[in-house]
mmCIF file of C-alpha atoms in Angstrom:
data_model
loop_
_atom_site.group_PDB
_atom_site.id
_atom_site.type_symbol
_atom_site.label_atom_id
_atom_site.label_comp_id
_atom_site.label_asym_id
_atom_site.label_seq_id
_atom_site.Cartn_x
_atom_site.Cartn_y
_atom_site.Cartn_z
ATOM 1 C CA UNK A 343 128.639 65.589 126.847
ATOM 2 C CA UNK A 344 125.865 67.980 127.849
ATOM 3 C CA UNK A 345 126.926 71.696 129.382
ATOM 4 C CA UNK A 346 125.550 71.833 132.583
ATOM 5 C CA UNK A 347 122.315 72.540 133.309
ATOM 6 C CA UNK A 348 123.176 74.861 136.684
ATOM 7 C CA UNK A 349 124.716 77.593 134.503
ATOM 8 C CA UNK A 350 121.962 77.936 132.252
ATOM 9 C CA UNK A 351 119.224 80.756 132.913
ATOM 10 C CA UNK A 352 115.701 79.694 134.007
ATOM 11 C CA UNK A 353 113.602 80.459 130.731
ATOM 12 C CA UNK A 354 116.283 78.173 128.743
ATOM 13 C CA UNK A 355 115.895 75.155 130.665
ATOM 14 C CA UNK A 356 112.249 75.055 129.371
ATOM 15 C CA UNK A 357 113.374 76.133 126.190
ATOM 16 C CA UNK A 358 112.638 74.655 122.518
ATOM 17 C CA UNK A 359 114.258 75.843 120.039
ATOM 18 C CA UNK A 360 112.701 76.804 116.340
ATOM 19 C CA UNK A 361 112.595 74.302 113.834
ATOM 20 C CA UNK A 362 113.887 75.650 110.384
ATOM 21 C CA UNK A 363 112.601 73.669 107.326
ATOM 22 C CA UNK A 364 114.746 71.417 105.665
ATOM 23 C CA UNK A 365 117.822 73.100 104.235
ATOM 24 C CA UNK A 366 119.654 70.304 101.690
ATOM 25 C CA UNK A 367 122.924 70.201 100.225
ATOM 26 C CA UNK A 368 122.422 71.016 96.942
ATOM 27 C CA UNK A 369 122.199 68.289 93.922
ATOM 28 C CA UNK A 370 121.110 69.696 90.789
ATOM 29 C CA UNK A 371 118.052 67.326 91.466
ATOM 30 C CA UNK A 372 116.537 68.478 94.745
ATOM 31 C CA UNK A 373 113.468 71.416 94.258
ATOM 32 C CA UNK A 374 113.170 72.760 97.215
ATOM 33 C CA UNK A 375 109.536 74.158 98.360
ATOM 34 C CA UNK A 376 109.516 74.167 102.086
ATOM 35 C CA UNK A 377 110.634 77.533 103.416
ATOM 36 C CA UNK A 378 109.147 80.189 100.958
ATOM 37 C CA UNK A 379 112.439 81.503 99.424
ATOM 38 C CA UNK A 380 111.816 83.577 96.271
ATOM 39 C CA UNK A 381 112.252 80.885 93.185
ATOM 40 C CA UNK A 382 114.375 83.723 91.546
ATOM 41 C CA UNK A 383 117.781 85.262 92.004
ATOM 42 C CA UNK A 384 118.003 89.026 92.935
ATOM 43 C CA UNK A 385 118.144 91.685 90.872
ATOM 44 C CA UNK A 386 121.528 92.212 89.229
ATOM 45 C CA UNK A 387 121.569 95.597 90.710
ATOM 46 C CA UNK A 388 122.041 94.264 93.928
ATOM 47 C CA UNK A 389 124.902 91.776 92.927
ATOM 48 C CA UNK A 390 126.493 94.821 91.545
ATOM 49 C CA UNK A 391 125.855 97.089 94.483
ATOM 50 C CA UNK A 392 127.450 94.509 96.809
ATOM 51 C CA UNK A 393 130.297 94.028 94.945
ATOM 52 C CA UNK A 394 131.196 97.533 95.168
ATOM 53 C CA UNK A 395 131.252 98.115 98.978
ATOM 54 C CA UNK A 396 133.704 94.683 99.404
ATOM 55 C CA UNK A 397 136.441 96.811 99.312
ATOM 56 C CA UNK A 398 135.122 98.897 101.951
ATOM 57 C CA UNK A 399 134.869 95.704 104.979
ATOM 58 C CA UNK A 400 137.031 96.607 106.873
ATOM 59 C CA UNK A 401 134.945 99.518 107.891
ATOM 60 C CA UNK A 402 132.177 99.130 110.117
ATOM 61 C CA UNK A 403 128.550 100.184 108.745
ATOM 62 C CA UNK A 404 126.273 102.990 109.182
ATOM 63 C CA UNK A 405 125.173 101.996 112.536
ATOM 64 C CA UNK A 406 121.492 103.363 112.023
ATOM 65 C CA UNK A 407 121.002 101.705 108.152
ATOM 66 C CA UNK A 408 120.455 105.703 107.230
ATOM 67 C CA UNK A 409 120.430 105.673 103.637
ATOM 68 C CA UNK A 410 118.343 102.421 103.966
ATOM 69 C CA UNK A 411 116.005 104.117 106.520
ATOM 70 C CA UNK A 412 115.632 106.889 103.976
ATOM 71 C CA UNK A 413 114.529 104.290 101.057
ATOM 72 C CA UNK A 414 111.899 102.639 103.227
ATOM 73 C CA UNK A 415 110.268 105.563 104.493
ATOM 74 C CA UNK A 416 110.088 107.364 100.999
ATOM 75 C CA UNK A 417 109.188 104.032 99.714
ATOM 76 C CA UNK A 418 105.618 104.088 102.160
ATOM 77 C CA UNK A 419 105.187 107.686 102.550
ATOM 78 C CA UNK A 420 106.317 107.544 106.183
ATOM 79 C CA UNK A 421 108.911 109.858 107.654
ATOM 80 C CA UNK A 422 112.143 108.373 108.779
ATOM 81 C CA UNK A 423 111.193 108.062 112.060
ATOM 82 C CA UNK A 424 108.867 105.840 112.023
ATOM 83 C CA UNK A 425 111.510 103.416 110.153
ATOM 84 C CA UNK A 426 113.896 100.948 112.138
ATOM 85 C CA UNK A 427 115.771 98.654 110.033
ATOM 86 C CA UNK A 428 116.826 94.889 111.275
ATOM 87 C CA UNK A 429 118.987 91.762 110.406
ATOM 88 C CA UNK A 430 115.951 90.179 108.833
ATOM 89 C CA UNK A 431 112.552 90.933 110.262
ATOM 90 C CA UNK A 432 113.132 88.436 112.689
ATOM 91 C CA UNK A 433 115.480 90.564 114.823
ATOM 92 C CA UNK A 434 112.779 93.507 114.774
ATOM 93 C CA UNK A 435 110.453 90.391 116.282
ATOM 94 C CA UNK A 436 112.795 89.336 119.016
ATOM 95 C CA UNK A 437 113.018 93.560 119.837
ATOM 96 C CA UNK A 438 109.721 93.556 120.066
ATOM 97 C CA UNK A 439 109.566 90.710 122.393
ATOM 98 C CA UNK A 440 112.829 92.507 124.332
ATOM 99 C CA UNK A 441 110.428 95.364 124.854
ATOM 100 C CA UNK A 442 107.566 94.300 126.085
ATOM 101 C CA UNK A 443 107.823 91.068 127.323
ATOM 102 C CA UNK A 444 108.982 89.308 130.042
ATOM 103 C CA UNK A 445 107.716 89.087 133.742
ATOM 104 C CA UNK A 446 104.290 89.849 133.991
ATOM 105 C CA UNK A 447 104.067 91.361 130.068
ATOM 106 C CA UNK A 448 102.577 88.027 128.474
ATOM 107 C CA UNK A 449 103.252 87.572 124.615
ATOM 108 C CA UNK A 450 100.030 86.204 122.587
ATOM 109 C CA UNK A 451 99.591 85.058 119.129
ATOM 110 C CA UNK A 452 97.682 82.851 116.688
ATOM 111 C CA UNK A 453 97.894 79.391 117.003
ATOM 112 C CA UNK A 454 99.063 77.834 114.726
ATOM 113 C CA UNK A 455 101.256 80.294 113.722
ATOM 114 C CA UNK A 456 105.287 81.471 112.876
ATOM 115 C CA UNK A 457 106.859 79.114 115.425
ATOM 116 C CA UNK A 458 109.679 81.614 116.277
ATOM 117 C CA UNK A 459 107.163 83.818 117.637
ATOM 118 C CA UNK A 460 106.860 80.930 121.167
ATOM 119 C CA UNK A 461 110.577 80.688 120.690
ATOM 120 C CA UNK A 462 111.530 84.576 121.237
ATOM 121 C CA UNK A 463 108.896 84.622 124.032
ATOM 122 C CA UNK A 464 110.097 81.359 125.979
ATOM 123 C CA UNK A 465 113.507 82.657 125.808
ATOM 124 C CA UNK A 466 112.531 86.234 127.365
ATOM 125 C CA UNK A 467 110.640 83.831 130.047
ATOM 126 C CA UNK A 468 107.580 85.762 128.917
ATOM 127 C CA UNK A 469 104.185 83.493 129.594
ATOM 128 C CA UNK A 470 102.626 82.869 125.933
ATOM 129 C CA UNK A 471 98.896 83.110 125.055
ATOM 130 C CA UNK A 472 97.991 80.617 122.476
ATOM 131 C CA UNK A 473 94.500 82.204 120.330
ATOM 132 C CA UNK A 474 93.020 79.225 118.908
ATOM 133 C CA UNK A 475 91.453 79.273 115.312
ATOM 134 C CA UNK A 476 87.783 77.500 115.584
ATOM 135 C CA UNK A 477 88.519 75.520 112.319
ATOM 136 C CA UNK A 478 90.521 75.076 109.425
ATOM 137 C CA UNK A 479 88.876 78.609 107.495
ATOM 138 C CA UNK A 480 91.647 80.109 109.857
ATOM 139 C CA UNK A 481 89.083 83.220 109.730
ATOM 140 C CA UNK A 482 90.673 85.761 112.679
ATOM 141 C CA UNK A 483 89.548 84.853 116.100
ATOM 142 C CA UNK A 484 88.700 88.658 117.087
ATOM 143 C CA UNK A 485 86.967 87.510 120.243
ATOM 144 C CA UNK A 486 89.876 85.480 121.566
ATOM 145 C CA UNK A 487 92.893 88.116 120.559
ATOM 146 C CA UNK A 488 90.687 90.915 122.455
ATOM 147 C CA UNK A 489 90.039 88.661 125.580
ATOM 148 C CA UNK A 490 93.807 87.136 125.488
ATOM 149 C CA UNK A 491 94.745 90.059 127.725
ATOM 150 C CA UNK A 492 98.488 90.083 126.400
ATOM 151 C CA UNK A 493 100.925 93.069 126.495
ATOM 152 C CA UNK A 494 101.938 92.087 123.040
ATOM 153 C CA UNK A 495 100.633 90.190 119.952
ATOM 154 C CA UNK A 496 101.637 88.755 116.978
ATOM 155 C CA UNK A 497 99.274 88.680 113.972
ATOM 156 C CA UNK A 498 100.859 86.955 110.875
ATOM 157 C CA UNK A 499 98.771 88.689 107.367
ATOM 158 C CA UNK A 500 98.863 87.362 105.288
ATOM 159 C CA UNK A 501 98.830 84.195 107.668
ATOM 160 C CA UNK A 502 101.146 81.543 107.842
ATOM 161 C CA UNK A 503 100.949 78.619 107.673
ATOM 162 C CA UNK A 504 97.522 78.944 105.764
ATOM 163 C CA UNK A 505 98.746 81.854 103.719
ATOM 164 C CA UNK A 506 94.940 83.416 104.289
ATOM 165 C CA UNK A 507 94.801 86.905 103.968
ATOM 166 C CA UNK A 508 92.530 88.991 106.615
ATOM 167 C CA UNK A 509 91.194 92.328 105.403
ATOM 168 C CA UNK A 510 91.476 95.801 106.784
ATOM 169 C CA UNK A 511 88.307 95.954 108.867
ATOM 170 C CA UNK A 512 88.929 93.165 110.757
ATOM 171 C CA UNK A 513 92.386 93.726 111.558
ATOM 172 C CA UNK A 514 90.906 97.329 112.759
ATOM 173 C CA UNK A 515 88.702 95.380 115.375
ATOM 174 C CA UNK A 516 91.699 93.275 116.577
ATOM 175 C CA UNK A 517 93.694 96.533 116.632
ATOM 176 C CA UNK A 518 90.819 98.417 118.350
ATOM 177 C CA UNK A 519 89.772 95.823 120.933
ATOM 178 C CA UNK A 520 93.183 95.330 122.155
ATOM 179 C CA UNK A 521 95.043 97.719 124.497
ATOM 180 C CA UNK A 522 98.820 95.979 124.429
ATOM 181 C CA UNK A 523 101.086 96.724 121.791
ATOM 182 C CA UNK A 524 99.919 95.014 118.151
ATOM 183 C CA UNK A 525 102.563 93.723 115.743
ATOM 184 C CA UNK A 526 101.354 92.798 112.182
ATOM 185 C CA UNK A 527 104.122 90.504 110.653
ATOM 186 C CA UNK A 528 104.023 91.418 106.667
ATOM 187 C CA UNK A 529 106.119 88.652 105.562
ATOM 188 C CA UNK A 530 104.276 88.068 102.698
ATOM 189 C CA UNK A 531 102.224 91.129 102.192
ATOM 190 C CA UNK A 532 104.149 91.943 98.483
ATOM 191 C CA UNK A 533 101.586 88.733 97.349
ATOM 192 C CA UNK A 534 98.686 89.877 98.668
ATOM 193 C CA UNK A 535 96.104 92.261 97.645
ATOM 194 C CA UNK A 536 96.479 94.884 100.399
ATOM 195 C CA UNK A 537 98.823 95.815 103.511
ATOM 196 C CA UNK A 538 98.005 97.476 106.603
ATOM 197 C CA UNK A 539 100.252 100.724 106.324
ATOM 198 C CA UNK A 540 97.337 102.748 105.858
ATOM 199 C CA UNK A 541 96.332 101.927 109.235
ATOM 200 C CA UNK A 542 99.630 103.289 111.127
ATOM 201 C CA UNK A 543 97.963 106.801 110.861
ATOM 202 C CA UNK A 544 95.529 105.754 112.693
ATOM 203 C CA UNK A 545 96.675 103.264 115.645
ATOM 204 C CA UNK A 546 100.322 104.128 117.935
ATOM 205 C CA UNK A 547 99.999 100.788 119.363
ATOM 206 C CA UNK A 548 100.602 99.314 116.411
ATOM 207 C CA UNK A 549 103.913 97.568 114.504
ATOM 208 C CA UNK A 550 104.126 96.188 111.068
ATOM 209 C CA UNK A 551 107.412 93.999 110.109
ATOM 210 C CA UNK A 552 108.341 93.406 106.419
ATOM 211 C CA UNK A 553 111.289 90.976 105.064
ATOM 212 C CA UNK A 554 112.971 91.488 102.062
ATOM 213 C CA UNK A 555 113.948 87.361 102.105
ATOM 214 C CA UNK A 556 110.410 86.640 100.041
ATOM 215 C CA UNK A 557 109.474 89.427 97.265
ATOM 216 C CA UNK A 558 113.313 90.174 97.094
ATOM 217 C CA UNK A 559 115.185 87.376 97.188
ATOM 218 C CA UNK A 560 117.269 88.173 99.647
ATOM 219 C CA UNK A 561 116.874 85.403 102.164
ATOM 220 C CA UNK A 562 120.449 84.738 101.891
ATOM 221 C CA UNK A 563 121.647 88.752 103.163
ATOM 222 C CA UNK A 564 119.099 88.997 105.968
ATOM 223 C CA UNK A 565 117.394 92.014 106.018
ATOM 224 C CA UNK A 566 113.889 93.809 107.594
ATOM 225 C CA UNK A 567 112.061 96.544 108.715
ATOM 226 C CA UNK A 568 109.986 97.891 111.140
ATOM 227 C CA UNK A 569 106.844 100.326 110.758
ATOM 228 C CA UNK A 570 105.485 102.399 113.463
ATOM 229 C CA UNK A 571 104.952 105.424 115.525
ATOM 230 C CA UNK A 572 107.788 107.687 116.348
ATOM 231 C CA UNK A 573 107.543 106.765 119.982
ATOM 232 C CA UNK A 574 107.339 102.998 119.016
ATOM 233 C CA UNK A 575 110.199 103.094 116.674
ATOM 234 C CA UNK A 576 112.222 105.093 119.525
ATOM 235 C CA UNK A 577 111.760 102.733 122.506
ATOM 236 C CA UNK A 578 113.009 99.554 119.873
ATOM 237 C CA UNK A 579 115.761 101.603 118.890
ATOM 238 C CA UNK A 580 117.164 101.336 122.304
ATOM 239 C CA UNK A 581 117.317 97.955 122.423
ATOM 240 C CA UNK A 582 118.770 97.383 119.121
ATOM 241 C CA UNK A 583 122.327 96.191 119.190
ATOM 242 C CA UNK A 584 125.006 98.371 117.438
ATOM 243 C CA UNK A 585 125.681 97.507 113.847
ATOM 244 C CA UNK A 586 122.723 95.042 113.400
ATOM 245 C CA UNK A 587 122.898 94.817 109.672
ATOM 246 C CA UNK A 588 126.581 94.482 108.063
ATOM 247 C CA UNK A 589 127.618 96.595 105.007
ATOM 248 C CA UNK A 590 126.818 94.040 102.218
ATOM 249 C CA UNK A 591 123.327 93.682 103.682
ATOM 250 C CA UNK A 592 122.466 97.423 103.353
ATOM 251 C CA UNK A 593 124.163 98.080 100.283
ATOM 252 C CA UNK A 594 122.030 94.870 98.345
ATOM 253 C CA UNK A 595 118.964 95.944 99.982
ATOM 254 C CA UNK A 596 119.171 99.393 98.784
ATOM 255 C CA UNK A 597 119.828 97.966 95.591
ATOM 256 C CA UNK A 598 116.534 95.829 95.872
ATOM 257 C CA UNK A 599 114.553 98.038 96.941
ATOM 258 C CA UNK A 600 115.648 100.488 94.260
ATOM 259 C CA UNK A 601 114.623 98.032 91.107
ATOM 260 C CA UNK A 602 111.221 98.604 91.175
ATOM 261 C CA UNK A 603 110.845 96.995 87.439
ATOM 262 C CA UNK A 604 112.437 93.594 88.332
ATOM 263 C CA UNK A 605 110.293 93.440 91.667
ATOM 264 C CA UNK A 606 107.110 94.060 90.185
ATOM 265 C CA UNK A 607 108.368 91.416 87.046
ATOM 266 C CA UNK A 608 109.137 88.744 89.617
ATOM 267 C CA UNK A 609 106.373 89.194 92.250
ATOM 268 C CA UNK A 610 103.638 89.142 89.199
ATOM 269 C CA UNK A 611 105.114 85.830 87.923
ATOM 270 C CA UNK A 612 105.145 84.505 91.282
ATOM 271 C CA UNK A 613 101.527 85.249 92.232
ATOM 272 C CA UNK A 614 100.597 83.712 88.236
ATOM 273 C CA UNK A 615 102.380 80.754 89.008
ATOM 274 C CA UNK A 616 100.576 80.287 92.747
ATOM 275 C CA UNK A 617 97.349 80.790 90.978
ATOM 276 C CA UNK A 618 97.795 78.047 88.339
ATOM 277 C CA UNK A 619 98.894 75.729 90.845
ATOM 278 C CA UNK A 620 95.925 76.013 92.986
ATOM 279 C CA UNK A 621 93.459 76.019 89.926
ATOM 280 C CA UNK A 622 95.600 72.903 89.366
ATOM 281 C CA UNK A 623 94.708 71.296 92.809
ATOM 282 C CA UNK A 624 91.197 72.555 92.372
ATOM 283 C CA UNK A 625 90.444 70.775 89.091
ATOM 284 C CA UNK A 626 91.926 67.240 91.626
ATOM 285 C CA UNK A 627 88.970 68.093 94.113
ATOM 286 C CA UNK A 628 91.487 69.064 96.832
ATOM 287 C CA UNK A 629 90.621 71.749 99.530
ATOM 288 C CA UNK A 630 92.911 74.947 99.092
ATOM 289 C CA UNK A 631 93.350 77.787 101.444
ATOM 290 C CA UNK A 632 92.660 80.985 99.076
ATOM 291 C CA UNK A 633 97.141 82.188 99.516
ATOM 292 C CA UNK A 634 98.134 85.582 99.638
ATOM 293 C CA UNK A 635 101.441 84.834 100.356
ATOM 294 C CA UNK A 636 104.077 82.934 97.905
ATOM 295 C CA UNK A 637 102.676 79.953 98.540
ATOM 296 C CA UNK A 638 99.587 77.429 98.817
ATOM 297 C CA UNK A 639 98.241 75.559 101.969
ATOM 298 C CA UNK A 640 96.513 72.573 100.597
ATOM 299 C CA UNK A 641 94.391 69.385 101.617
ATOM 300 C CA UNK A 642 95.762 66.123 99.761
ATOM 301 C CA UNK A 643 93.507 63.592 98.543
ATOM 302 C CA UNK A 644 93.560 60.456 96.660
ATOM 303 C CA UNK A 645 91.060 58.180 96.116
ATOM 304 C CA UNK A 646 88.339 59.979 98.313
ATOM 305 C CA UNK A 647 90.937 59.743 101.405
ATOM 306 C CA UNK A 648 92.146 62.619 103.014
ATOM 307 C CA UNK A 649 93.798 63.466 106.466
ATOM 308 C CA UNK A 650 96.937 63.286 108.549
ATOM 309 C CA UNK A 651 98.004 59.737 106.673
ATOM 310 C CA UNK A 652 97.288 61.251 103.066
ATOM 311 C CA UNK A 653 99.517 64.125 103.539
ATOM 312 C CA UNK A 654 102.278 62.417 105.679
ATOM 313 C CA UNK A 655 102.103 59.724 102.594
ATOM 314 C CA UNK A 656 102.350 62.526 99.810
ATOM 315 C CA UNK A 657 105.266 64.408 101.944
ATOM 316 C CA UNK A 658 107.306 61.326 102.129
ATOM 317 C CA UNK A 659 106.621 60.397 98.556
ATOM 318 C CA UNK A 660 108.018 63.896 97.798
ATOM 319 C CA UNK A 661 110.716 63.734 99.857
ATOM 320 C CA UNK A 662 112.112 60.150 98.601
ATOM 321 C CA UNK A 663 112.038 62.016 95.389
ATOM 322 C CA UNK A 664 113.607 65.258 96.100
ATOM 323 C CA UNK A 665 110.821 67.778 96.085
ATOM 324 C CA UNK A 666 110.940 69.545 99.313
ATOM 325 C CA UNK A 667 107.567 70.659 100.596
ATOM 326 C CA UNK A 668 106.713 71.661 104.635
ATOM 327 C CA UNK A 669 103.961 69.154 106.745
ATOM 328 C CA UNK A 670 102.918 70.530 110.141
ATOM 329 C CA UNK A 671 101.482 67.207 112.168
ATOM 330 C CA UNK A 672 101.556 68.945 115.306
ATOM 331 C CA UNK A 673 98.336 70.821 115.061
ATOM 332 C CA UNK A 674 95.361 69.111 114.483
ATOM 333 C CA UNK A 675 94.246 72.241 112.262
ATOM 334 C CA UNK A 676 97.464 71.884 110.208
ATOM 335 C CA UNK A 677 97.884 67.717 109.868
ATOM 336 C CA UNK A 678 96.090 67.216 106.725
ATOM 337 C CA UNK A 679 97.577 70.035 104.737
ATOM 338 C CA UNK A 680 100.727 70.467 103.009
ATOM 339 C CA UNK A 681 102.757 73.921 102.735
ATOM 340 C CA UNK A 682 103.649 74.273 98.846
ATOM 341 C CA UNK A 683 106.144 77.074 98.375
ATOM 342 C CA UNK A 684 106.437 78.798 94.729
ATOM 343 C CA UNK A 685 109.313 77.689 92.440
ATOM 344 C CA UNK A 686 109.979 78.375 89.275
ATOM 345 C CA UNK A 687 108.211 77.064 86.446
ATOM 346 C CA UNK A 688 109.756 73.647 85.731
ATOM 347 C CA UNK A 689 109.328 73.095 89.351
ATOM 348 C CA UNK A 690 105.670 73.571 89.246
ATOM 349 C CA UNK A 691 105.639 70.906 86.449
ATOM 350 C CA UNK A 692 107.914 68.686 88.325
ATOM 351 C CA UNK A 693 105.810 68.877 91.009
ATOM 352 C CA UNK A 694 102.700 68.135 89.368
ATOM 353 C CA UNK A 695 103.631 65.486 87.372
ATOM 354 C CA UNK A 696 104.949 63.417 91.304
ATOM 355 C CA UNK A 697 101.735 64.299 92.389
ATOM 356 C CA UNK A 698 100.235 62.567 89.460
ATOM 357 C CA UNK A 699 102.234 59.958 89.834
ATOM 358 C CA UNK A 700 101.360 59.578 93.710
ATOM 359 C CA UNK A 701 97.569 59.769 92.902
ATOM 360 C CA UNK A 702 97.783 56.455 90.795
ATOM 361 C CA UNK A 703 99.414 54.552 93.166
ATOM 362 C CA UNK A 704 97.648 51.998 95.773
ATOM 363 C CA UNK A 705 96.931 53.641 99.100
ATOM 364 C CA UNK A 706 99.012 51.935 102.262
ATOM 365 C CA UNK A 707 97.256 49.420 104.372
#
């Protein structure tokens, strides 16, 4: 039985809602690459830290993440004010939409891009601006972000799905040539080779978001963080709802964030094992997108064929034998590519060898 439709508000009727990537119940068998999770567990500080505040739930949290705040800011040389904390960095995303969106304040991004970004807009029943890429280089459309005319956009660096990573002067000109309110989403920035932080100093219309789900492994506690101007930081503050992260969330990220040793350990093995796998799918002739994130966009072939049919072919082969990987048919930009998240190193060879396998195999009439 469907709830009825005359109770809902306007922007849900038209809503869609996002589309997570497959999340299994676990089997010792299934290796799941499809929603860029960190391959490894989280530093034992943080189980350590967490355990120590249960005792302490039945008390409600610091309502402003202040010791958290503190750690971030001395973390990028940034003062506390310019630091808002979030349950995940997706919260800080749907403030940002909360803010300045809605009505007449239209919401533009890449396309293709994060998917939730359409989601928080549709549900704020703000009008979306789709920037097209011209082709599959994904190389930033600076012409079409400056003429989209939006009040706010979302720039994914590096991006996703592609995992390209855009370089400081050109997200200056998309900064510079647009007058609404810019928000560069650092999901993966820990695996690339530079951030944008430098360029807060410089720009007060700008917002960068970080997670701690990828390069910290904490997907599972939910935790982010927002980067701006005083003023910026200020006006999302007000919108925030009370008590957005919970006690064992701030507590395990401080923890995180803390272990500077195991981060840097885990983040270099992670970027070592992207790199072998796409020297990998080089050496098979297949086209990679060069990945600054923690994992690898790449072009199936076997056999000379590639397209939509090779990649839905290899996905499904995967699938039927537990390897989890992410396929995007909905974009003609994105159909003939496979997302490949980073596992561990078994996984890797796993993976390979099924892709091996799938190469000798007779293509499907």
């Amino acid at each position: 039985m469907s709830f009825p439709k005359k109770h809902l508000s306007d922007p849900l009727l038209s809503h869609k809602p996002y589309t997570p990537g497959i999340q299994p119940n676990f089997t010792e068998r299934v290796i799941k690459l499809n929603t860029n999770e960190n391959p490894f567990p989280p530093s034992e500080k943080v189980r350590e830290k967490v355990l120590s505040e249960i005792d302490s739930l039945n008390l409600y949290p610091n309502p402003h993440s202040s010791t958290l705040r503190t750690c971030v800011a001395n973390l990028h040389n940034l003062s506390e004010d310019q630091v808002i904390i979030g349950n995940g960095s997706d919260d800080l995303l749907n403030l940002c939409v909360r803010c300045f969106a809605g009505g007449t304040l239209e919401v533009g991004m890449l396309a293709p891009s994060y998917s939730l970004y359409e989601v928080l807009a549709s549900i704020q029943g703000a009008k979306i601006v789709g920037v097209s890429f011209a082709n599959d280089d994904f190389d930033l459309p600076l012409q079409g972000i400056a003429a989209s005319r939006a009040n706010l956009f979302f720039l994914t660096n590096p991006h996703a799905p592609s995992g390209k990573e855009y370089g400081l002067a050109d997200l200056e000109k998309a900064i510079e040539n647009f007058s609404g309110i810019m928000v560069i989403d650092e999901a993966y920035a820990d695996f690339a080779s530079h951030n944008s932080i430098s360029l807060l100093s410089k720009y007060d219309n700008l917002i960068i978001t970080r997670t701690l789900s990828k390069s910290y492994s904490l997907a599972g506690l939910r935790v982010g963080y927002a980067l701006a101007s005083p003023a910026l930081v200020s006006v999302l503050d007000q919108a925030r709802e009370v008590y957005n992260v919970d006690r064992l969330a701030q507590a395990g990220a401080l923890a995180a964030l803390s272990d500077r040793s195991y981060f840097e350990t885990t983040k270099t093995q992670i970027i070592k094992l992207r790199e072998e796998l796409r020297i990998e799918f080089d050496h098979m002739g297949w086209r990679t997108i060069p990945s600054g994130a923690n994992f690898l966009f790449t072009q199936p072939s076997r056999q000379g064929d590639s397209g939509p049919d090779t990649a839905a072919d290899l996905y499904e082969f995967l699938f039927d034998r537990e390897i989890l990987v992410r396929y995007f048919p909905q974009n003609q930009l994105t159909e003939s590519y496979l997302r490949i998240s980073i596992g561990k190193p078994a996984e890797m060879g796993i993976l390979m060898d099924r892709i091996k396998e799938w190469q000798t195999q007779e293509k499907r009439k």
